[in-house]
């Protein structure tokens, strides 16, 4: 399995008995998701209307309040149209995935570093979604993936989407590596023979 350059905090997170079995990063650069098929038209309508409103307010000499009122909507529209893609790419650029002989780690975060640690002994259901090439996404657990980009809609008290290794190369091999590590951890007798 491949080992990629890891953030320095990874070594501080590992216990003395942990060995890294695989490490990787999500797909880098700008990325479209299936949810963008619905969200891009919505963002264009939102942004287009906000820009139209603001342009009309400025050009017609509307009162200052009306010109000021449209600015936040234009900013949100610009973020929805383009900014979210760059924020997502930046966040994925700071994300690393690690599989050890004891757990799965996801280190990332846009403004502050977050660490998600999933013990192999209690690892929830794992599912694999493959792209046309060997890249894929491993999702740990079940739950709502009701997100548009990185924005969540609906009941904000609902749990966030499950942790995942998104857009990794050789995703099926990584899944097999995790399953082998689980088997070795849960059946130490069969490993010794």
PDB file of C-alpha atoms in Angstrom:
ATOM      1  CA  UNK A   1       0.000   0.000   0.000  1.00  0.00           C
ATOM      2  CA  UNK A   2       1.148   3.539  -0.647  1.00  0.00           C
ATOM      3  CA  UNK A   3       2.321   6.025   1.958  1.00  0.00           C
ATOM      4  CA  UNK A   4       1.945   9.693   1.226  1.00  0.00           C
ATOM      5  CA  UNK A   5       3.448  12.647   3.043  1.00  0.00           C
ATOM      6  CA  UNK A   6       1.455  13.040   6.215  1.00  0.00           C
ATOM      7  CA  UNK A   7       0.678  16.081   8.343  1.00  0.00           C
ATOM      8  CA  UNK A   8       3.129  16.301  11.260  1.00  0.00           C
ATOM      9  CA  UNK A   9       0.393  15.802  13.851  1.00  0.00           C
ATOM     10  CA  UNK A  10      -0.228  12.236  12.618  1.00  0.00           C
ATOM     11  CA  UNK A  11       2.848  10.884  14.422  1.00  0.00           C
ATOM     12  CA  UNK A  12       1.638  12.487  17.666  1.00  0.00           C
ATOM     13  CA  UNK A  13      -1.742  10.763  17.269  1.00  0.00           C
ATOM     14  CA  UNK A  14      -0.350   7.248  16.962  1.00  0.00           C
ATOM     15  CA  UNK A  15       0.176   4.954  19.936  1.00  0.00           C
ATOM     16  CA  UNK A  16       3.397   2.957  20.396  1.00  0.00           C
ATOM     17  CA  UNK A  17       1.830  -0.229  19.055  1.00  0.00           C
ATOM     18  CA  UNK A  18       0.228   1.333  15.944  1.00  0.00           C
ATOM     19  CA  UNK A  19       1.658   0.794  12.468  1.00  0.00           C
ATOM     20  CA  UNK A  20       0.568   2.720   9.403  1.00  0.00           C
ATOM     21  CA  UNK A  21      -0.817   0.315   6.802  1.00  0.00           C
ATOM     22  CA  UNK A  22      -1.955   2.917   4.252  1.00  0.00           C
ATOM     23  CA  UNK A  23      -2.091   6.674   3.905  1.00  0.00           C
ATOM     24  CA  UNK A  24      -3.511   8.933   1.253  1.00  0.00           C
ATOM     25  CA  UNK A  25      -5.254  12.143   0.385  1.00  0.00           C
ATOM     26  CA  UNK A  26      -8.543  12.953  -1.313  1.00  0.00           C
ATOM     27  CA  UNK A  27      -8.654  13.961  -4.953  1.00  0.00           C
ATOM     28  CA  UNK A  28      -6.996  17.367  -5.277  1.00  0.00           C
ATOM     29  CA  UNK A  29      -8.149  20.427  -7.197  1.00  0.00           C
ATOM     30  CA  UNK A  30     -11.647  21.413  -8.202  1.00  0.00           C
ATOM     31  CA  UNK A  31     -14.165  18.595  -8.023  1.00  0.00           C
ATOM     32  CA  UNK A  32     -17.793  18.185  -9.039  1.00  0.00           C
ATOM     33  CA  UNK A  33     -20.131  15.946  -7.069  1.00  0.00           C
ATOM     34  CA  UNK A  34     -23.446  14.448  -8.128  1.00  0.00           C
ATOM     35  CA  UNK A  35     -25.249  16.932  -5.858  1.00  0.00           C
ATOM     36  CA  UNK A  36     -23.918  19.744  -8.063  1.00  0.00           C
ATOM     37  CA  UNK A  37     -26.345  18.724 -10.821  1.00  0.00           C
ATOM     38  CA  UNK A  38     -29.112  20.357  -8.779  1.00  0.00           C
ATOM     39  CA  UNK A  39     -27.079  22.901  -6.846  1.00  0.00           C
ATOM     40  CA  UNK A  40     -25.369  24.636  -9.794  1.00  0.00           C
ATOM     41  CA  UNK A  41     -28.667  25.757 -11.401  1.00  0.00           C
ATOM     42  CA  UNK A  42     -29.921  26.910  -7.975  1.00  0.00           C
ATOM     43  CA  UNK A  43     -26.734  28.874  -7.316  1.00  0.00           C
ATOM     44  CA  UNK A  44     -26.901  30.496 -10.762  1.00  0.00           C
ATOM     45  CA  UNK A  45     -30.523  31.560 -10.183  1.00  0.00           C
ATOM     46  CA  UNK A  46     -29.717  32.902  -6.695  1.00  0.00           C
ATOM     47  CA  UNK A  47     -26.584  34.726  -7.827  1.00  0.00           C
ATOM     48  CA  UNK A  48     -28.155  35.971 -11.041  1.00  0.00           C
ATOM     49  CA  UNK A  49     -31.153  37.434  -9.235  1.00  0.00           C
ATOM     50  CA  UNK A  50     -28.962  39.001  -6.524  1.00  0.00           C
ATOM     51  CA  UNK A  51     -26.674  40.609  -9.115  1.00  0.00           C
ATOM     52  CA  UNK A  52     -29.723  41.797 -11.101  1.00  0.00           C
ATOM     53  CA  UNK A  53     -31.248  43.289  -7.921  1.00  0.00           C
ATOM     54  CA  UNK A  54     -28.048  45.047  -6.923  1.00  0.00           C
ATOM     55  CA  UNK A  55     -27.345  46.359 -10.445  1.00  0.00           C
ATOM     56  CA  UNK A  56     -30.911  47.661 -10.758  1.00  0.00           C
ATOM     57  CA  UNK A  57     -30.740  49.311  -7.319  1.00  0.00           C
ATOM     58  CA  UNK A  58     -27.445  51.053  -8.113  1.00  0.00           C
ATOM     59  CA  UNK A  59     -28.328  52.076 -11.681  1.00  0.00           C
ATOM     60  CA  UNK A  60     -31.769  53.446 -10.761  1.00  0.00           C
ATOM     61  CA  UNK A  61     -30.427  55.547  -7.916  1.00  0.00           C
ATOM     62  CA  UNK A  62     -32.431  53.620  -5.317  1.00  0.00           C
ATOM     63  CA  UNK A  63     -32.099  54.724  -1.684  1.00  0.00           C
ATOM     64  CA  UNK A  64     -28.873  53.721   0.058  1.00  0.00           C
ATOM     65  CA  UNK A  65     -30.656  51.053   2.138  1.00  0.00           C
ATOM     66  CA  UNK A  66     -31.764  49.147  -1.000  1.00  0.00           C
ATOM     67  CA  UNK A  67     -28.248  49.286  -2.475  1.00  0.00           C
ATOM     68  CA  UNK A  68     -26.819  48.061   0.813  1.00  0.00           C
ATOM     69  CA  UNK A  69     -29.523  45.367   1.195  1.00  0.00           C
ATOM     70  CA  UNK A  70     -28.422  43.489  -1.943  1.00  0.00           C
ATOM     71  CA  UNK A  71     -24.695  43.238  -1.100  1.00  0.00           C
ATOM     72  CA  UNK A  72     -24.921  40.213   1.268  1.00  0.00           C
ATOM     73  CA  UNK A  73     -27.094  38.372  -1.269  1.00  0.00           C
ATOM     74  CA  UNK A  74     -24.562  39.064  -4.029  1.00  0.00           C
ATOM     75  CA  UNK A  75     -21.718  37.827  -1.806  1.00  0.00           C
ATOM     76  CA  UNK A  76     -23.620  34.641  -0.946  1.00  0.00           C
ATOM     77  CA  UNK A  77     -24.439  34.169  -4.628  1.00  0.00           C
ATOM     78  CA  UNK A  78     -20.785  34.525  -5.646  1.00  0.00           C
ATOM     79  CA  UNK A  79     -19.786  32.022  -2.966  1.00  0.00           C
ATOM     80  CA  UNK A  80     -22.452  29.544  -4.121  1.00  0.00           C
ATOM     81  CA  UNK A  81     -21.491  29.942  -7.790  1.00  0.00           C
ATOM     82  CA  UNK A  82     -17.699  29.734  -7.468  1.00  0.00           C
ATOM     83  CA  UNK A  83     -16.302  30.277  -3.986  1.00  0.00           C
ATOM     84  CA  UNK A  84     -17.510  26.986  -2.551  1.00  0.00           C
ATOM     85  CA  UNK A  85     -15.483  25.056  -5.130  1.00  0.00           C
ATOM     86  CA  UNK A  86     -12.287  26.806  -4.076  1.00  0.00           C
ATOM     87  CA  UNK A  87     -13.059  26.401  -0.345  1.00  0.00           C
ATOM     88  CA  UNK A  88     -13.722  22.691  -0.916  1.00  0.00           C
ATOM     89  CA  UNK A  89     -10.466  22.268  -2.894  1.00  0.00           C
ATOM     90  CA  UNK A  90      -8.534  24.073  -0.181  1.00  0.00           C
ATOM     91  CA  UNK A  91     -10.065  21.875   2.532  1.00  0.00           C
ATOM     92  CA  UNK A  92      -9.320  18.672   0.610  1.00  0.00           C
ATOM     93  CA  UNK A  93      -5.755  19.923   0.113  1.00  0.00           C
ATOM     94  CA  UNK A  94      -5.345  19.988   3.901  1.00  0.00           C
ATOM     95  CA  UNK A  95      -6.942  16.553   4.447  1.00  0.00           C
ATOM     96  CA  UNK A  96      -5.099  13.277   5.016  1.00  0.00           C
ATOM     97  CA  UNK A  97      -6.355   9.723   5.499  1.00  0.00           C
ATOM     98  CA  UNK A  98      -4.548   7.029   7.469  1.00  0.00           C
ATOM     99  CA  UNK A  99      -5.261   3.359   8.127  1.00  0.00           C
ATOM    100  CA  UNK A 100      -3.321   1.762  10.974  1.00  0.00           C
ATOM    101  CA  UNK A 101      -3.463  -1.714  12.433  1.00  0.00           C
ATOM    102  CA  UNK A 102      -5.925  -0.342  15.047  1.00  0.00           C
ATOM    103  CA  UNK A 103      -7.958   2.474  13.508  1.00  0.00           C
ATOM    104  CA  UNK A 104      -8.892   4.748  10.633  1.00  0.00           C
ATOM    105  CA  UNK A 105      -7.912   8.428  10.921  1.00  0.00           C
ATOM    106  CA  UNK A 106      -9.155  11.431   8.980  1.00  0.00           C
ATOM    107  CA  UNK A 107      -7.238  14.650   9.605  1.00  0.00           C
ATOM    108  CA  UNK A 108      -8.564  17.804   7.995  1.00  0.00           C
ATOM    109  CA  UNK A 109     -10.454  21.002   8.504  1.00  0.00           C
ATOM    110  CA  UNK A 110     -10.833  24.296   6.719  1.00  0.00           C
ATOM    111  CA  UNK A 111     -10.133  26.786   9.512  1.00  0.00           C
ATOM    112  CA  UNK A 112      -8.982  24.498  12.324  1.00  0.00           C
ATOM    113  CA  UNK A 113      -7.577  20.966  12.340  1.00  0.00           C
ATOM    114  CA  UNK A 114     -10.019  18.208  13.177  1.00  0.00           C
ATOM    115  CA  UNK A 115      -9.280  14.540  13.730  1.00  0.00           C
ATOM    116  CA  UNK A 116     -11.802  11.769  13.221  1.00  0.00           C
ATOM    117  CA  UNK A 117     -10.670   8.469  14.710  1.00  0.00           C
ATOM    118  CA  UNK A 118     -12.610   5.250  14.069  1.00  0.00           C
ATOM    119  CA  UNK A 119     -11.511   2.123  15.916  1.00  0.00           C
ATOM    120  CA  UNK A 120     -11.279  -0.951  13.681  1.00  0.00           C
ATOM    121  CA  UNK A 121     -12.879  -3.100  16.397  1.00  0.00           C
ATOM    122  CA  UNK A 122     -16.064  -1.036  16.282  1.00  0.00           C
ATOM    123  CA  UNK A 123     -15.859   0.328  12.743  1.00  0.00           C
ATOM    124  CA  UNK A 124     -19.369   0.931  11.428  1.00  0.00           C
ATOM    125  CA  UNK A 125     -20.665  -0.428   8.147  1.00  0.00           C
ATOM    126  CA  UNK A 126     -18.356   0.476   5.265  1.00  0.00           C
ATOM    127  CA  UNK A 127     -19.510   1.136   1.707  1.00  0.00           C
ATOM    128  CA  UNK A 128     -17.575   1.749  -1.489  1.00  0.00           C
ATOM    129  CA  UNK A 129     -18.573   3.990  -4.375  1.00  0.00           C
ATOM    130  CA  UNK A 130     -16.335   3.707  -7.446  1.00  0.00           C
ATOM    131  CA  UNK A 131     -15.821   6.241 -10.222  1.00  0.00           C
ATOM    132  CA  UNK A 132     -15.040   5.264 -13.816  1.00  0.00           C
ATOM    133  CA  UNK A 133     -11.350   4.881 -13.021  1.00  0.00           C
ATOM    134  CA  UNK A 134      -9.851   3.246  -9.922  1.00  0.00           C
ATOM    135  CA  UNK A 135     -10.775   6.226  -7.733  1.00  0.00           C
ATOM    136  CA  UNK A 136     -13.579   5.897  -5.268  1.00  0.00           C
ATOM    137  CA  UNK A 137     -15.054   6.939  -1.949  1.00  0.00           C
ATOM    138  CA  UNK A 138     -15.169   4.780   1.171  1.00  0.00           C
ATOM    139  CA  UNK A 139     -17.972   5.774   3.540  1.00  0.00           C
ATOM    140  CA  UNK A 140     -17.885   4.636   7.169  1.00  0.00           C
ATOM    141  CA  UNK A 141     -21.365   4.184   8.576  1.00  0.00           C
ATOM    142  CA  UNK A 142     -24.729   5.222   7.296  1.00  0.00           C
ATOM    143  CA  UNK A 143     -26.507   8.501   7.549  1.00  0.00           C
ATOM    144  CA  UNK A 144     -27.772  11.398   5.582  1.00  0.00           C
ATOM    145  CA  UNK A 145     -25.603  12.674   2.789  1.00  0.00           C
ATOM    146  CA  UNK A 146     -28.128  15.459   2.254  1.00  0.00           C
ATOM    147  CA  UNK A 147     -25.524  18.053   1.403  1.00  0.00           C
ATOM    148  CA  UNK A 148     -25.127  20.379  -1.521  1.00  0.00           C
ATOM    149  CA  UNK A 149     -21.418  20.906  -1.775  1.00  0.00           C
ATOM    150  CA  UNK A 150     -20.425  21.224   1.842  1.00  0.00           C
ATOM    151  CA  UNK A 151     -23.696  22.940   2.784  1.00  0.00           C
ATOM    152  CA  UNK A 152     -26.275  21.016   4.803  1.00  0.00           C
ATOM    153  CA  UNK A 153     -29.981  21.621   4.481  1.00  0.00           C
ATOM    154  CA  UNK A 154     -32.975  20.482   6.442  1.00  0.00           C
ATOM    155  CA  UNK A 155     -32.957  19.657  10.114  1.00  0.00           C
ATOM    156  CA  UNK A 156     -29.640  21.021  11.428  1.00  0.00           C
ATOM    157  CA  UNK A 157     -29.943  18.837  14.527  1.00  0.00           C
ATOM    158  CA  UNK A 158     -29.625  15.742  12.347  1.00  0.00           C
ATOM    159  CA  UNK A 159     -26.216  14.086  12.395  1.00  0.00           C
ATOM    160  CA  UNK A 160     -23.634  15.228   9.850  1.00  0.00           C
ATOM    161  CA  UNK A 161     -22.793  12.985   6.907  1.00  0.00           C
ATOM    162  CA  UNK A 162     -20.756   9.908   7.867  1.00  0.00           C
ATOM    163  CA  UNK A 163     -16.943  10.085   7.738  1.00  0.00           C
ATOM    164  CA  UNK A 164     -15.403   9.072   4.439  1.00  0.00           C
ATOM    165  CA  UNK A 165     -12.237   8.695   2.408  1.00  0.00           C
ATOM    166  CA  UNK A 166     -13.319  10.773  -0.579  1.00  0.00           C
ATOM    167  CA  UNK A 167     -11.871  10.412  -4.071  1.00  0.00           C
ATOM    168  CA  UNK A 168      -8.983   8.093  -3.213  1.00  0.00           C
ATOM    169  CA  UNK A 169      -7.031   6.053  -5.766  1.00  0.00           C
ATOM    170  CA  UNK A 170      -7.226   2.249  -5.517  1.00  0.00           C
ATOM    171  CA  UNK A 171     -10.289   2.532  -3.291  1.00  0.00           C
ATOM    172  CA  UNK A 172     -11.135  -1.193  -3.502  1.00  0.00           C
ATOM    173  CA  UNK A 173      -7.599  -2.098  -2.354  1.00  0.00           C
ATOM    174  CA  UNK A 174      -7.863   0.334   0.554  1.00  0.00           C
ATOM    175  CA  UNK A 175     -11.167  -1.259   1.565  1.00  0.00           C
ATOM    176  CA  UNK A 176      -9.505  -4.697   1.447  1.00  0.00           C
ATOM    177  CA  UNK A 177      -6.605  -3.358   3.555  1.00  0.00           C
ATOM    178  CA  UNK A 178      -9.078  -2.152   6.196  1.00  0.00           C
ATOM    179  CA  UNK A 179     -10.959  -5.472   6.153  1.00  0.00           C
ATOM    180  CA  UNK A 180      -7.664  -7.409   6.526  1.00  0.00           C
ATOM    181  CA  UNK A 181      -6.609  -5.185   9.440  1.00  0.00           C
ATOM    182  CA  UNK A 182     -10.000  -5.726  11.079  1.00  0.00           C
ATOM    183  CA  UNK A 183      -9.715  -9.495  10.660  1.00  0.00           C
ATOM    184  CA  UNK A 184      -6.198  -9.515  12.126  1.00  0.00           C
ATOM    185  CA  UNK A 185      -7.314  -7.387  15.066  1.00  0.00           C
ATOM    186  CA  UNK A 186     -10.484  -9.358  15.773  1.00  0.00           C
ATOM    187  CA  UNK A 187      -8.955 -12.814  15.187  1.00  0.00           C
ATOM    188  CA  UNK A 188      -5.398 -12.668  16.580  1.00  0.00           C
ATOM    189  CA  UNK A 189      -5.195 -16.489  16.818  1.00  0.00           C
ATOM    190  CA  UNK A 190      -5.713 -17.010  13.088  1.00  0.00           C
ATOM    191  CA  UNK A 191      -3.082 -14.341  12.405  1.00  0.00           C
ATOM    192  CA  UNK A 192      -0.484 -16.209  14.456  1.00  0.00           C
ATOM    193  CA  UNK A 193      -0.959 -19.481  12.581  1.00  0.00           C
TER     194      UNK A 193
END
